[in-house]
Amino acid sequence: MSAIVVVDALWGDSGKGKTCAHLTLKHRAELNVRAGVGTNAGASVTLEDGTLVKARQLPIGWVNPGTRVAVGPGVLVDPLVLADEVARFGLEGRAMIDGRCGVITPEHVRAERADRHLADTVGSTCTGNGHARADFVLRRAVQAKDVPALAPYVTDVAREVNAVAADEGRTVVVAGSQGTMLSLAFSPDYPYTTSGNCTAAAAMDDVGLNWRLVTDVVMVVKAMPTRVGAGPLPLEMSAAEAEARGIAEYGVHTGRTRRKAEGLDFDLLRYAAMLNGPTQIALTFCDHYDPRMRGARDTGAVTPRVRDLIGLVEEATGAPVTMVDTGPRLGDMIDLVPVPTG
C-alpha cells in the first residue's frame, strides 16, 4: 500500500516532473496521476539519451514502462493538449482522465489572452485555465464525459487512484503542480497567484485520494528558487548575473525568463513545511547552487557546501533530504536512502 504525493515548496519550476519520474522508476509505480489547476504549468525531464520531454497535461511518470498516467477529477483538461501528448509519447491505452474534469475550450483561451489584468498584472500564462475554472465554479463548464473526442480516455480516476494505493505492493505517485507559494488561498502575494491551491492536501483533493492511504509527502525544494511573472522573490539576483553564471532558466512552454534567487528564504520554507507536512525532501538544482555537483550520481560526490545546505533545509522543514538533484538528465539524481528491492 503506497501513495506518494509530490508538492513544490515555493513558486514552482523546481523539478517536480523529474522527481515524479524518478519515483515512478524507483518504486515501479503502477499509476502517476496529475493534480493541480490544469494546463497552465509544464513539467519536463531530459532522458538519458538526451531527449527533452515536455508536457503540461499528463504527468511524465510514463517513462517507467509499467506506469499508467491519469488526470484527476479536480484538474482541467484541454482536449487539444491531451491529444498532442498522447500522440507524442505513444500513450494510447496508458492515459486516463476523469469524466468529471472541467474542459478548457478555445473560447477560454481567447478570453484570457484578451484579459489585460491577467496578462499584464498577474503574469498569467493565459492558457484558458482561469476562465475555465471560473466557469466550472459557476457550474456552466463542459465536463470531459460530455466531449465525444475524450471518450477513449474517460474513467473514474478517483476510484482507480484509491484502488491502486490501497492494494498491497502497488504504488501511486500524485504529481502536484506549480508551488505552495502560488496558492490562491495561502500565498501572501495575491493577486500574483494561480487560480487554485498547490499544497499536498490540495493535490490529494484534486485526485480524490483518501488521506489514510498517503504514505509519503515529498516536498521539492529548489536550492536557488525561481519565479515567473510578477510578485516578490526574496534574494533575487539580476538576470545578467544568472546569465553570467550559466544558470539562467526559461519557462518550459512559454520561454519566459525565470527570475532567480541567490538562495532560500528559510522563513518561507518553514511556512511551506507547516502547510504540507513533508516526510521527505527532494533538494533540486544543486548543480546551480554548487557547479561541482553537476551530473554527480553517488553519495560520495555530495560537496561540503551542499551538505551544509541539506542540514539547513532539514532543520527548517523537519524532514530528511532523501533526494539530491544534480543536473538535467533523469539519472542526475542521488538517493540518500537505499532503493527498495524485490
Tab-separated table of C-alpha atoms in Angstrom:
chain	number	residue	atom	x	y	z
A	1	MET	CA	0.000	0.000	0.000
A	2	SER	CA	1.560	3.262	-1.076
A	3	ALA	CA	0.540	6.745	-2.209
A	4	ILE	CA	3.282	9.332	-2.606
A	5	VAL	CA	2.331	12.996	-3.030
A	6	VAL	CA	4.888	15.298	-4.675
A	7	VAL	CA	4.498	19.013	-3.945
A	8	ASP	CA	6.570	22.146	-4.605
A	9	ALA	CA	7.601	24.223	-1.581
A	10	LEU	CA	7.766	27.660	-3.206
A	11	TRP	CA	6.960	29.094	-6.684
A	12	GLY	CA	7.207	26.083	-8.982
A	13	ASP	CA	9.697	25.129	-11.701
A	14	SER	CA	11.551	23.073	-9.119
A	15	GLY	CA	11.849	19.769	-10.948
A	16	LYS	CA	8.649	18.105	-9.702
A	17	GLY	CA	8.243	16.337	-13.044
A	18	LYS	CA	11.698	14.815	-12.834
A	19	THR	CA	11.130	13.920	-9.182
A	20	CYS	CA	7.877	12.126	-10.089
A	21	ALA	CA	9.585	10.297	-12.949
A	22	HIS	CA	12.399	9.233	-10.626
A	23	LEU	CA	9.909	7.970	-8.036
A	24	THR	CA	7.859	6.007	-10.566
A	25	LEU	CA	11.023	4.220	-11.657
A	26	LYS	CA	12.323	3.730	-8.128
A	27	HIS	CA	9.049	2.308	-6.782
A	28	ARG	CA	7.858	0.700	-10.030
A	29	ALA	CA	4.699	2.759	-9.582
A	30	GLU	CA	1.589	1.481	-11.287
A	31	LEU	CA	-0.008	4.913	-11.587
A	32	ASN	CA	1.143	8.541	-11.835
A	33	VAL	CA	-1.760	10.956	-11.537
A	34	ARG	CA	-1.781	14.689	-12.211
A	35	ALA	CA	-3.136	17.182	-9.685
A	36	GLY	CA	-3.255	20.987	-9.999
A	37	VAL	CA	-5.311	23.541	-11.894
A	38	GLY	CA	-4.788	22.290	-15.452
A	39	THR	CA	-2.517	23.000	-18.408
A	40	ASN	CA	-1.116	26.252	-17.006
A	41	ALA	CA	2.085	24.618	-15.759
A	42	GLY	CA	4.598	22.404	-17.525
A	43	ALA	CA	6.802	19.529	-16.483
A	44	SER	CA	9.982	18.448	-18.188
A	45	VAL	CA	12.807	15.960	-17.943
A	46	THR	CA	15.794	15.119	-20.123
A	47	LEU	CA	16.084	11.376	-20.730
A	48	GLU	CA	19.401	9.550	-20.656
A	49	ASP	CA	19.681	9.700	-24.450
A	50	GLY	CA	19.371	13.499	-24.376
A	51	THR	CA	15.693	13.633	-25.411
A	52	LEU	CA	13.874	16.525	-23.741
A	53	VAL	CA	10.348	15.575	-22.681
A	54	LYS	CA	7.916	18.446	-22.081
A	55	ALA	CA	4.278	18.136	-21.032
A	56	ARG	CA	1.559	20.234	-19.418
A	57	GLN	CA	-1.490	17.972	-19.269
A	58	LEU	CA	-0.261	14.486	-18.408
A	59	PRO	CA	2.334	13.605	-15.778
A	60	ILE	CA	5.575	12.136	-17.122
A	61	GLY	CA	5.829	9.028	-14.986
A	62	TRP	CA	5.192	7.048	-18.173
A	63	VAL	CA	8.999	6.996	-18.563
A	64	ASN	CA	8.628	3.844	-16.472
A	65	PRO	CA	7.173	1.303	-18.947
A	66	GLY	CA	4.829	-0.187	-16.350
A	67	THR	CA	3.299	3.112	-15.236
A	68	ARG	CA	-0.091	4.384	-16.401
A	69	VAL	CA	-0.813	8.118	-16.284
A	70	ALA	CA	-4.007	9.929	-15.354
A	71	VAL	CA	-5.599	13.325	-14.737
A	72	GLY	CA	-7.599	13.729	-11.538
A	73	PRO	CA	-11.209	14.993	-11.436
A	74	GLY	CA	-10.207	18.344	-9.946
A	75	VAL	CA	-7.917	19.164	-12.889
A	76	LEU	CA	-8.967	20.986	-16.059
A	77	VAL	CA	-8.436	19.229	-19.405
A	78	ASP	CA	-7.642	20.829	-22.746
A	79	PRO	CA	-8.612	18.209	-25.380
A	80	LEU	CA	-6.095	19.540	-27.908
A	81	VAL	CA	-3.191	19.425	-25.463
A	82	LEU	CA	-4.203	15.964	-24.248
A	83	ALA	CA	-4.391	14.563	-27.791
A	84	ASP	CA	-0.992	16.026	-28.642
A	85	GLU	CA	0.700	14.472	-25.611
A	86	VAL	CA	-0.920	11.061	-26.067
A	87	ALA	CA	0.311	11.038	-29.683
A	88	ARG	CA	3.816	12.393	-28.987
A	89	PHE	CA	4.507	9.988	-26.148
A	90	GLY	CA	2.682	6.955	-27.549
A	91	LEU	CA	0.292	6.694	-24.603
A	92	GLU	CA	-2.759	5.108	-26.219
A	93	GLY	CA	-4.079	2.636	-23.679
A	94	ARG	CA	-1.955	4.099	-20.857
A	95	ALA	CA	-3.581	7.516	-20.373
A	96	MET	CA	-6.793	8.247	-18.443
A	97	ILE	CA	-8.787	11.324	-17.484
A	98	ASP	CA	-11.653	11.588	-15.054
A	99	GLY	CA	-15.043	12.194	-16.676
A	100	ARG	CA	-15.745	14.939	-14.151
A	101	CYS	CA	-12.807	17.114	-15.251
A	102	GLY	CA	-13.797	20.563	-16.476
A	103	VAL	CA	-12.872	21.261	-20.094
A	104	ILE	CA	-10.814	24.199	-21.374
A	105	THR	CA	-12.276	25.474	-24.644
A	106	PRO	CA	-10.765	27.725	-27.321
A	107	GLU	CA	-13.109	30.444	-26.033
A	108	HIS	CA	-11.471	30.263	-22.606
A	109	VAL	CA	-8.034	30.668	-24.167
A	110	ARG	CA	-9.149	33.643	-26.275
A	111	ALA	CA	-10.761	35.302	-23.248
A	112	GLU	CA	-7.577	35.059	-21.214
A	113	ARG	CA	-5.387	36.388	-23.998
A	114	ALA	CA	-7.665	39.420	-24.149
A	115	ASP	CA	-7.643	39.887	-20.358
A	116	ARG	CA	-5.033	42.580	-19.698
A	117	HIS	CA	-5.262	42.162	-15.916
A	118	LEU	CA	-4.230	38.513	-16.167
A	119	ALA	CA	-1.580	39.098	-18.825
A	120	ASP	CA	-0.011	42.333	-17.610
A	121	THR	CA	-0.642	42.479	-13.856
A	122	VAL	CA	-0.749	38.868	-12.713
A	123	GLY	CA	1.620	37.474	-15.346
A	124	SER	CA	-0.683	34.578	-16.228
A	125	THR	CA	0.240	32.047	-18.906
A	126	CYS	CA	-3.158	32.859	-20.488
A	127	THR	CA	-3.828	29.218	-21.354
A	128	GLY	CA	-7.540	29.441	-20.526
A	129	ASN	CA	-7.313	27.847	-17.088
A	130	GLY	CA	-8.549	30.776	-15.002
A	131	HIS	CA	-11.609	31.417	-17.163
A	132	ALA	CA	-12.375	27.696	-17.420
A	133	ARG	CA	-12.082	27.318	-13.667
A	134	ALA	CA	-14.434	30.259	-13.171
A	135	ASP	CA	-16.992	28.619	-15.473
A	136	PHE	CA	-16.584	25.341	-13.582
A	137	VAL	CA	-17.238	27.058	-10.237
A	138	LEU	CA	-20.312	28.746	-11.733
A	139	ARG	CA	-21.476	25.293	-12.955
A	140	ARG	CA	-21.621	26.200	-16.605
A	141	ALA	CA	-18.484	24.427	-17.885
A	142	VAL	CA	-18.490	21.312	-20.044
A	143	GLN	CA	-17.181	18.138	-18.380
A	144	ALA	CA	-14.877	15.625	-20.028
A	145	LYS	CA	-17.570	12.924	-20.054
A	146	ASP	CA	-19.641	15.134	-22.382
A	147	VAL	CA	-16.927	15.536	-25.040
A	148	PRO	CA	-17.019	12.652	-27.580
A	149	ALA	CA	-13.340	13.040	-28.525
A	150	LEU	CA	-12.359	12.377	-24.897
A	151	ALA	CA	-14.427	9.192	-24.534
A	152	PRO	CA	-11.478	6.783	-25.065
A	153	TYR	CA	-9.715	8.226	-22.016
A	154	VAL	CA	-12.617	8.760	-19.612
A	155	THR	CA	-12.827	6.723	-16.416
A	156	ASP	CA	-13.342	7.211	-12.671
A	157	VAL	CA	-9.780	8.251	-11.838
A	158	ALA	CA	-10.537	8.780	-8.136
A	159	ARG	CA	-11.706	5.175	-7.835
A	160	GLU	CA	-8.616	3.944	-9.697
A	161	VAL	CA	-6.236	6.013	-7.540
A	162	ASN	CA	-7.663	4.676	-4.298
A	163	ALA	CA	-7.788	1.087	-5.569
A	164	VAL	CA	-4.104	1.147	-6.512
A	165	ALA	CA	-3.000	2.931	-3.338
A	166	ALA	CA	-4.947	0.551	-1.095
A	167	ASP	CA	-3.546	-2.623	-2.635
A	168	GLU	CA	-0.513	-4.265	-1.119
A	169	GLY	CA	2.567	-3.915	-3.275
A	170	ARG	CA	1.132	-1.255	-5.604
A	171	THR	CA	2.132	2.419	-5.698
A	172	VAL	CA	0.549	5.625	-6.976
A	173	VAL	CA	2.533	8.859	-7.338
A	174	VAL	CA	0.499	12.077	-7.246
A	175	ALA	CA	2.103	14.915	-9.214
A	176	GLY	CA	1.371	18.295	-7.683
A	177	SER	CA	1.559	21.415	-9.834
A	178	GLN	CA	3.125	24.882	-9.574
A	179	GLY	CA	4.147	25.765	-5.993
A	180	THR	CA	2.809	26.263	-2.483
A	181	MET	CA	3.573	29.986	-2.511
A	182	LEU	CA	1.468	30.415	-5.657
A	183	SER	CA	-1.621	29.064	-3.877
A	184	LEU	CA	-4.737	31.186	-4.316
A	185	ALA	CA	-5.676	30.993	-0.617
A	186	PHE	CA	-2.265	30.615	1.067
A	187	SER	CA	0.151	32.872	-0.796
A	188	PRO	CA	0.913	36.242	0.808
A	189	ASP	CA	1.260	37.670	-2.713
A	190	TYR	CA	-2.348	37.744	-4.015
A	191	PRO	CA	-3.209	38.582	-6.817
A	192	TYR	CA	0.145	37.218	-8.040
A	193	THR	CA	-1.046	33.636	-7.621
A	194	THR	CA	-2.559	30.831	-9.621
A	195	SER	CA	-6.295	30.035	-9.607
A	196	GLY	CA	-6.182	27.193	-7.070
A	197	ASN	CA	-4.183	25.870	-4.136
A	198	CYS	CA	-0.907	23.987	-4.619
A	199	THR	CA	-0.412	22.175	-1.323
A	200	ALA	CA	-0.197	18.454	-0.587
A	201	ALA	CA	-3.767	18.481	0.738
A	202	ALA	CA	-4.971	20.248	-2.417
A	203	ALA	CA	-3.259	17.623	-4.580
A	204	MET	CA	-4.981	14.819	-2.667
A	205	ASP	CA	-8.290	16.594	-3.161
A	206	ASP	CA	-7.657	17.129	-6.895
A	207	VAL	CA	-7.307	13.403	-7.482
A	208	GLY	CA	-9.793	12.196	-4.855
A	209	LEU	CA	-7.191	10.354	-2.775
A	210	ASN	CA	-8.199	9.116	0.674
A	211	TRP	CA	-5.699	10.708	3.086
A	212	ARG	CA	-5.357	7.453	5.027
A	213	LEU	CA	-3.613	5.919	2.019
A	214	VAL	CA	-0.852	8.545	1.854
A	215	THR	CA	2.483	7.058	2.872
A	216	ASP	CA	4.755	9.973	1.967
A	217	VAL	CA	4.664	13.650	1.071
A	218	VAL	CA	7.780	14.554	-0.896
A	219	MET	CA	8.283	18.314	-0.841
A	220	VAL	CA	10.532	19.555	-3.640
A	221	VAL	CA	12.835	22.393	-2.587
A	222	LYS	CA	14.762	24.246	-5.267
A	223	ALA	CA	18.202	25.214	-3.960
A	224	MET	CA	18.038	28.526	-5.851
A	225	PRO	CA	14.313	29.288	-6.200
A	226	THR	CA	12.808	30.890	-9.289
A	227	ARG	CA	9.628	32.729	-10.075
A	228	VAL	CA	7.967	33.537	-13.398
A	229	GLY	CA	5.857	36.669	-13.797
A	230	ALA	CA	5.034	39.270	-11.154
A	231	GLY	CA	5.265	39.021	-7.368
A	232	PRO	CA	8.022	39.207	-4.745
A	233	LEU	CA	11.095	36.972	-4.948
A	234	PRO	CA	13.323	37.207	-1.858
A	235	LEU	CA	17.096	37.304	-2.529
A	236	GLU	CA	16.522	37.890	-6.247
A	237	MET	CA	19.618	38.185	-8.431
A	238	SER	CA	19.790	40.090	-11.685
A	239	ALA	CA	19.099	38.369	-14.980
A	240	ALA	CA	22.559	39.444	-16.135
A	241	GLU	CA	24.202	37.699	-13.188
A	242	ALA	CA	22.263	34.482	-13.787
A	243	GLU	CA	23.361	34.554	-17.427
A	244	ALA	CA	26.971	35.232	-16.487
A	245	ARG	CA	26.973	32.289	-14.072
A	246	GLY	CA	25.410	29.973	-16.654
A	247	ILE	CA	22.356	29.260	-14.511
A	248	ALA	CA	19.681	31.272	-16.330
A	249	GLU	CA	16.379	29.436	-16.775
A	250	TYR	CA	13.418	29.771	-19.104
A	251	GLY	CA	9.837	28.513	-18.962
A	252	VAL	CA	9.169	25.012	-20.312
A	253	HIS	CA	6.416	26.163	-22.661
A	254	THR	CA	6.285	29.962	-22.561
A	255	GLY	CA	10.028	30.537	-22.896
A	256	ARG	CA	9.741	33.350	-20.356
A	257	THR	CA	12.827	34.127	-18.277
A	258	ARG	CA	12.614	32.718	-14.787
A	259	ARG	CA	13.619	35.249	-12.164
A	260	LYS	CA	16.216	33.610	-9.951
A	261	ALA	CA	17.158	33.906	-6.277
A	262	GLU	CA	20.582	33.622	-4.674
A	263	GLY	CA	19.270	31.134	-2.141
A	264	LEU	CA	16.394	30.094	0.079
A	265	ASP	CA	14.190	32.211	2.305
A	266	PHE	CA	14.027	29.883	5.302
A	267	ASP	CA	11.038	31.622	6.896
A	268	LEU	CA	9.006	30.857	3.773
A	269	LEU	CA	10.378	27.329	3.694
A	270	ARG	CA	9.276	26.748	7.283
A	271	TYR	CA	5.818	28.034	6.400
A	272	ALA	CA	5.627	25.719	3.375
A	273	ALA	CA	6.600	22.779	5.582
A	274	MET	CA	3.887	23.715	8.066
A	275	LEU	CA	1.271	23.692	5.286
A	276	ASN	CA	2.436	20.495	3.576
A	277	GLY	CA	3.746	18.243	6.360
A	278	PRO	CA	6.536	16.681	4.284
A	279	THR	CA	8.003	13.319	5.216
A	280	GLN	CA	10.831	13.672	2.677
A	281	ILE	CA	12.587	16.495	0.842
A	282	ALA	CA	13.910	16.413	-2.720
A	283	LEU	CA	16.585	19.120	-2.962
A	284	THR	CA	16.847	20.146	-6.610
A	285	PHE	CA	19.098	22.200	-8.899
A	286	CYS	CA	22.051	21.569	-6.598
A	287	ASP	CA	24.352	21.939	-9.607
A	288	HIS	CA	23.238	25.577	-9.880
A	289	TYR	CA	23.977	26.091	-6.195
A	290	ASP	CA	27.373	24.368	-6.452
A	291	PRO	CA	28.667	23.688	-10.005
A	292	ARG	CA	30.878	20.883	-8.649
A	293	MET	CA	27.697	18.814	-8.240
A	294	ARG	CA	26.940	18.828	-11.978
A	295	GLY	CA	25.999	15.318	-13.091
A	296	ALA	CA	27.004	13.645	-9.802
A	297	ARG	CA	25.230	10.333	-9.172
A	298	ASP	CA	26.618	8.868	-5.942
A	299	THR	CA	26.519	9.967	-2.325
A	300	GLY	CA	30.279	10.397	-2.110
A	301	ALA	CA	30.074	13.247	-4.626
A	302	VAL	CA	27.922	15.475	-2.409
A	303	THR	CA	30.054	18.549	-1.714
A	304	PRO	CA	30.506	20.181	1.715
A	305	ARG	CA	28.580	23.244	0.516
A	306	VAL	CA	25.578	21.139	-0.473
A	307	ARG	CA	25.827	19.073	2.728
A	308	ASP	CA	25.619	22.311	4.717
A	309	LEU	CA	22.534	23.308	2.713
A	310	ILE	CA	20.978	19.901	3.360
A	311	GLY	CA	21.391	20.465	7.091
A	312	LEU	CA	19.727	23.879	6.924
A	313	VAL	CA	16.828	22.565	4.841
A	314	GLU	CA	16.267	19.622	7.175
A	315	GLU	CA	16.281	21.933	10.178
A	316	ALA	CA	13.758	24.291	8.553
A	317	THR	CA	11.380	21.590	7.285
A	318	GLY	CA	11.694	18.914	9.952
A	319	ALA	CA	12.051	16.292	7.223
A	320	PRO	CA	15.057	14.410	5.820
A	321	VAL	CA	16.524	15.263	2.439
A	322	THR	CA	16.302	11.922	0.635
A	323	MET	CA	16.980	13.008	-2.951
A	324	VAL	CA	19.563	15.403	-4.390
A	325	ASP	CA	19.154	16.570	-7.987
A	326	THR	CA	22.413	17.355	-9.779
A	327	GLY	CA	21.641	18.067	-13.434
A	328	PRO	CA	19.083	17.983	-16.237
A	329	ARG	CA	19.133	14.264	-17.065
A	330	LEU	CA	16.802	11.787	-15.429
A	331	GLY	CA	19.726	9.874	-13.935
A	332	ASP	CA	21.284	13.006	-12.438
A	333	MET	CA	19.772	12.230	-9.041
A	334	ILE	CA	21.311	10.935	-5.844
A	335	ASP	CA	19.210	8.874	-3.448
A	336	LEU	CA	20.329	9.411	0.123
A	337	VAL	CA	18.305	6.409	1.305
A	338	PRO	CA	18.512	2.825	-0.011
A	339	VAL	CA	16.452	1.973	-3.091
A	340	PRO	CA	13.807	-0.690	-2.317
A	341	THR	CA	14.440	-4.117	-3.836
A	342	GLY	CA	12.208	-7.043	-4.643
